Coordinates of C-alpha atoms in Angstrom, one line a residue:
X1 CA -0.2 0.2 0.1
X2 CA 1.3 3.2 -0.6
X3 CA 2.3 5.8 1.8
X4 CA 0.3 8.6 0.3
X5 CA -2.2 8.0 2.5
X6 CA -2.3 8.1 6.2
X7 CA -3.4 4.9 7.5
X8 CA -6.3 4.4 10.4
X9 CA -4.0 4.0 13.3
X10 CA -2.3 7.3 12.8
X11 CA -5.6 9.0 12.2
X12 CA -6.8 7.5 15.5
X13 CA -3.8 8.7 17.0
X14 CA -3.8 12.2 15.1
X15 CA -7.4 12.4 16.8
X16 CA -6.7 11.7 20.5
X17 CA -3.4 14.0 20.5
X18 CA -4.3 17.1 22.5
X19 CA -3.0 20.6 20.8
X20 CA -2.9 22.0 24.3
X21 CA -0.8 19.5 26.4
X22 CA 0.7 17.2 24.0
X23 CA -0.8 14.2 25.6
X24 CA -3.3 11.4 24.4
X25 CA -6.6 11.4 25.1
X26 CA -7.6 8.0 26.6
X27 CA -4.2 6.3 26.7
X28 CA -5.1 3.0 27.9
X29 CA -8.3 2.3 25.5
X30 CA -6.3 3.9 22.9
X31 CA -3.6 1.1 22.9
X32 CA -6.7 -1.0 22.1
X33 CA -7.9 1.1 19.5
X34 CA -4.7 0.9 17.8
X35 CA -4.6 -2.5 17.8
X36 CA -8.2 -2.2 16.1
X37 CA -7.1 0.0 13.6
X38 CA -4.7 -2.5 12.2
X39 CA -7.3 -4.3 11.3
X40 CA -9.7 -2.4 9.7
X41 CA -6.8 -1.1 7.8
X42 CA -5.4 -4.8 6.9
X43 CA -8.9 -5.0 6.1
X44 CA -9.1 -2.1 3.6
X45 CA -6.0 -3.2 1.9
X46 CA -7.9 -6.6 1.1
X47 CA -5.2 -8.6 3.2
X48 CA -8.2 -10.0 5.8
X49 CA -11.4 -10.1 6.6
X50 CA -13.9 -10.9 9.0
X51 CA -15.0 -14.4 9.2
X52 CA -18.1 -14.0 12.1
X53 CA -16.5 -12.8 15.4
X54 CA -13.5 -13.8 14.2
X55 CA -10.5 -12.7 11.6
X56 CA -9.4 -14.5 9.0
X57 CA -5.9 -13.8 6.8
X58 CA -6.9 -14.1 2.8
X59 CA -4.2 -12.5 1.5
X60 CA -0.8 -12.6 3.4
X61 CA 1.0 -10.6 1.2
X62 CA 2.8 -7.6 2.8
X63 CA 1.6 -4.3 2.5
X64 CA 4.6 -2.4 2.8
X65 CA 4.1 -0.5 5.8
X66 CA 6.3 -2.9 8.2
X67 CA 3.5 -2.1 11.3
X68 CA 0.5 -3.5 9.7
X69 CA 3.3 -5.9 8.4
X70 CA 3.9 -7.1 11.6
X71 CA 0.4 -7.3 12.5
X72 CA -0.3 -9.5 9.2
X73 CA 2.5 -12.2 10.1
X74 CA 1.2 -12.4 13.5
X75 CA -2.3 -13.2 12.2
X76 CA -0.7 -15.8 9.7
X77 CA 1.2 -17.7 12.0
X78 CA -2.7 -18.3 14.0
X79 CA -3.4 -20.4 11.1
X80 CA -6.9 -20.2 11.6
X81 CA -9.4 -17.6 11.8
X82 CA -8.8 -15.3 15.3
X83 CA -11.2 -13.6 17.5
X84 CA -11.0 -10.4 17.1
X85 CA -11.9 -9.8 21.5
X86 CA -8.8 -12.2 21.7
X87 CA -6.5 -10.3 19.3
X88 CA -7.2 -6.4 20.3
X89 CA -7.1 -7.7 24.3
X90 CA -3.4 -9.6 23.3
X91 CA -0.5 -7.6 24.8
X92 CA 0.4 -4.5 22.1
X93 CA 3.1 -3.2 24.3
X94 CA 4.9 0.0 22.7
X95 CA 2.5 -0.2 19.5
X96 CA 1.5 3.8 20.9
X97 CA 4.6 4.7 21.0
X98 CA 5.5 2.8 17.3
X99 CA 3.0 5.3 16.2
X100 CA 4.1 8.8 18.0
X101 CA 7.4 7.4 16.6
X102 CA 6.5 7.1 13.1
X103 CA 4.3 10.2 13.4
X104 CA 7.7 12.5 14.7
X105 CA 10.1 10.6 11.8
X106 CA 7.2 11.7 8.9
X107 CA 7.0 15.5 10.6
X108 CA 3.6 15.5 11.3
X109 CA 4.6 15.7 15.4
X110 CA 7.4 17.3 17.4
X111 CA 9.0 15.8 20.1
X112 CA 8.7 18.3 23.0
X113 CA 10.8 17.1 26.1
X114 CA 9.7 18.3 29.6
X115 CA 9.4 17.2 33.1
X116 CA 6.6 16.0 35.0
X117 CA 6.7 17.9 39.0
X118 CA 10.1 19.5 38.4
X119 CA 12.2 15.7 38.5
X120 CA 10.7 13.1 35.9
X121 CA 11.7 13.7 32.2
X122 CA 8.9 13.3 30.4
X123 CA 8.0 13.8 26.1
X124 CA 4.8 15.5 24.7
X125 CA 3.8 15.4 21.1
X126 CA 3.1 18.8 19.2
X127 CA 1.5 18.8 15.8
X128 CA 3.8 20.5 13.4
X129 CA 0.7 20.9 10.5
X130 CA -2.8 21.7 12.0
X131 CA -4.3 21.0 9.0
X132 CA -3.9 17.7 9.2
X133 CA -5.7 17.4 12.2
X134 CA -7.7 19.8 11.0
X135 CA -8.5 17.5 7.8
X136 CA -9.3 14.1 10.0
X137 CA -11.4 16.2 12.4
X138 CA -13.5 17.8 9.3
X139 CA -14.3 14.1 8.0
X140 CA -16.2 12.7 11.2
X141 CA -17.4 16.8 11.5
X142 CA -19.4 16.2 8.6
X143 CA -20.3 12.8 8.8
X144 CA -22.1 13.9 11.8
X145 CA -23.7 17.1 10.4
X146 CA -24.9 16.2 7.4
X147 CA -26.0 12.7 8.4
X148 CA -24.9 11.4 4.9
X149 CA -23.3 7.8 5.3
X150 CA -19.5 8.2 5.3
X151 CA -16.9 6.4 3.1
X152 CA -15.8 3.0 5.1
X153 CA -12.8 4.4 6.3
X154 CA -14.3 7.6 7.8
X155 CA -16.7 4.9 9.1
X156 CA -14.3 2.8 10.6
X157 CA -12.5 5.9 12.0
X158 CA -15.9 7.3 14.1
X159 CA -16.5 3.8 15.3
X160 CA -12.9 3.3 16.9
X161 CA -13.2 6.9 17.9
X162 CA -16.6 6.1 20.2
X163 CA -15.3 2.6 21.1
X164 CA -11.7 4.3 22.6
X165 CA -13.9 6.8 24.4
X166 CA -12.6 9.9 22.2
X167 CA -16.1 11.5 22.0
X168 CA -15.8 13.8 25.4
X169 CA -12.6 15.2 23.8
X170 CA -13.8 15.5 20.4
X171 CA -16.9 16.9 21.4
X172 CA -17.2 17.6 25.3
X173 CA -19.8 19.0 27.7
X174 CA -23.5 19.1 27.4
X175 CA -23.3 21.0 24.1
X176 CA -21.1 17.8 22.7
X177 CA -24.0 15.4 23.5
X178 CA -25.8 15.3 20.2
X179 CA -22.7 14.9 18.3
X180 CA -21.2 12.2 21.0
X181 CA -24.8 10.6 19.7
X182 CA -24.7 10.5 16.5
X183 CA -21.1 9.5 16.0
X184 CA -21.8 6.6 18.3
X185 CA -24.6 5.8 15.7
X186 CA -22.1 6.0 12.7
X187 CA -20.6 2.6 13.7
X188 CA -23.2 1.2 11.9
X189 CA -21.7 2.3 8.7
X190 CA -19.0 0.1 8.2
X191 CA -19.6 -3.9 9.1
X192 CA -15.3 -4.2 10.0
X193 CA -14.9 -0.9 11.7
X194 CA -18.4 -2.0 13.8
X195 CA -16.8 -5.8 14.7
X196 CA -13.3 -4.2 15.5
X197 CA -14.7 -0.9 17.7
X198 CA -17.3 -4.0 19.5
X199 CA -14.4 -5.8 20.0
X200 CA -12.2 -3.2 21.9
X201 CA -15.3 -2.2 24.4
X202 CA -15.6 -5.8 25.3
X203 CA -12.0 -5.9 26.2
X204 CA -12.6 -2.8 28.1
X205 CA -15.6 -4.2 30.2
X206 CA -13.6 -7.3 30.5
X207 CA -15.1 -9.7 27.6
X208 CA -12.2 -10.2 26.5
X209 CA -11.0 -13.8 28.7
X210 CA -10.8 -17.1 27.6
X211 CA -13.3 -19.3 28.7
X212 CA -12.3 -21.8 31.3
X213 CA -11.6 -25.3 30.2
X214 CA -15.2 -27.3 29.4
X215 CA -17.1 -24.0 29.2
X216 CA -18.6 -22.8 26.1
X217 CA -18.1 -19.5 24.5
X218 CA -20.6 -17.3 24.1
X219 CA -23.2 -17.7 21.7
X220 CA -21.0 -21.3 20.7
X221 CA -22.1 -24.5 21.9
X222 CA -19.4 -26.7 24.2
X223 CA -18.7 -30.6 23.1
X224 CA -16.6 -32.3 20.3
X225 CA -18.3 -30.5 17.8
X226 CA -16.9 -26.9 19.1
X227 CA -14.1 -24.9 17.7
X228 CA -11.7 -24.1 19.8
X229 CA -9.5 -20.8 20.0
X230 CA -6.6 -22.2 20.5
X231 CA -5.6 -18.6 22.3
X232 CA -4.4 -18.1 25.7
X233 CA -6.6 -15.7 28.1
X234 CA -5.6 -12.1 27.4
X235 CA -6.8 -8.9 29.3
X236 CA -6.1 -5.2 28.8
X237 CA -2.7 -4.7 28.0
X238 CA 0.1 -3.4 29.9
X239 CA 1.6 0.1 29.6
X240 CA 5.2 0.0 28.8
X241 CA 7.5 1.7 31.6
X242 CA 10.8 1.2 29.0
X243 CA 12.7 4.7 28.7
X244 CA 11.5 8.5 28.2
X245 CA 9.5 7.7 25.2
X246 CA 7.5 5.3 27.0
X247 CA 6.6 7.6 29.6
X248 CA 5.1 9.9 27.3
X249 CA 2.5 7.5 26.3
X250 CA 0.9 7.2 29.3
X251 CA 0.5 11.0 30.1

């Protein structure tokens, strides 16, 4: 895939960046959203497709994006379709920092070193060109304002923004209540985005754990004919704590 187009993880991260503080809103759920955004981007590139509540690799050919290709290879190695909720709930240490560093290399954000409480070193990120953030935000605003069904990319971005809780960051206060409601409603316009967004919310609600041995997964019968997931139980990924650059993402 070409690099002329920003990927969904990059756009989701740009939406989450607070221009006033240089930090990311909803940092813990944002990690889940970035993992989900990778799935949607791979689906838009024709590499994976939904299989019920699972994700199946249909074309293992690399996309040309190293971070996406790493996710694609991990999915391919599973050998069988994986439940979206288990994939998103798996460990993703450093994923947010990977994308922040990428945006910095691309010149979309600038790293600003600082200190927390006058002692602990931190790094904040400021957008170098606010027109990019305005364009991304404008697509959501247009879909919310006009009610016209958005393109799949914008619909998926809206679904992910809602799933990670960015609605109150983008449309705060009582005056933003109707916009937050319409942002939530956009989830229905993209099946893959909806699947991933619901998986993100399920993980946050603790629904990503693997059933105990002998317990049937929700909506699937137990017994010899039931398809096993073959995946260990996973919870919400822990935040990275290594180095100055990793510390910023937690703030």
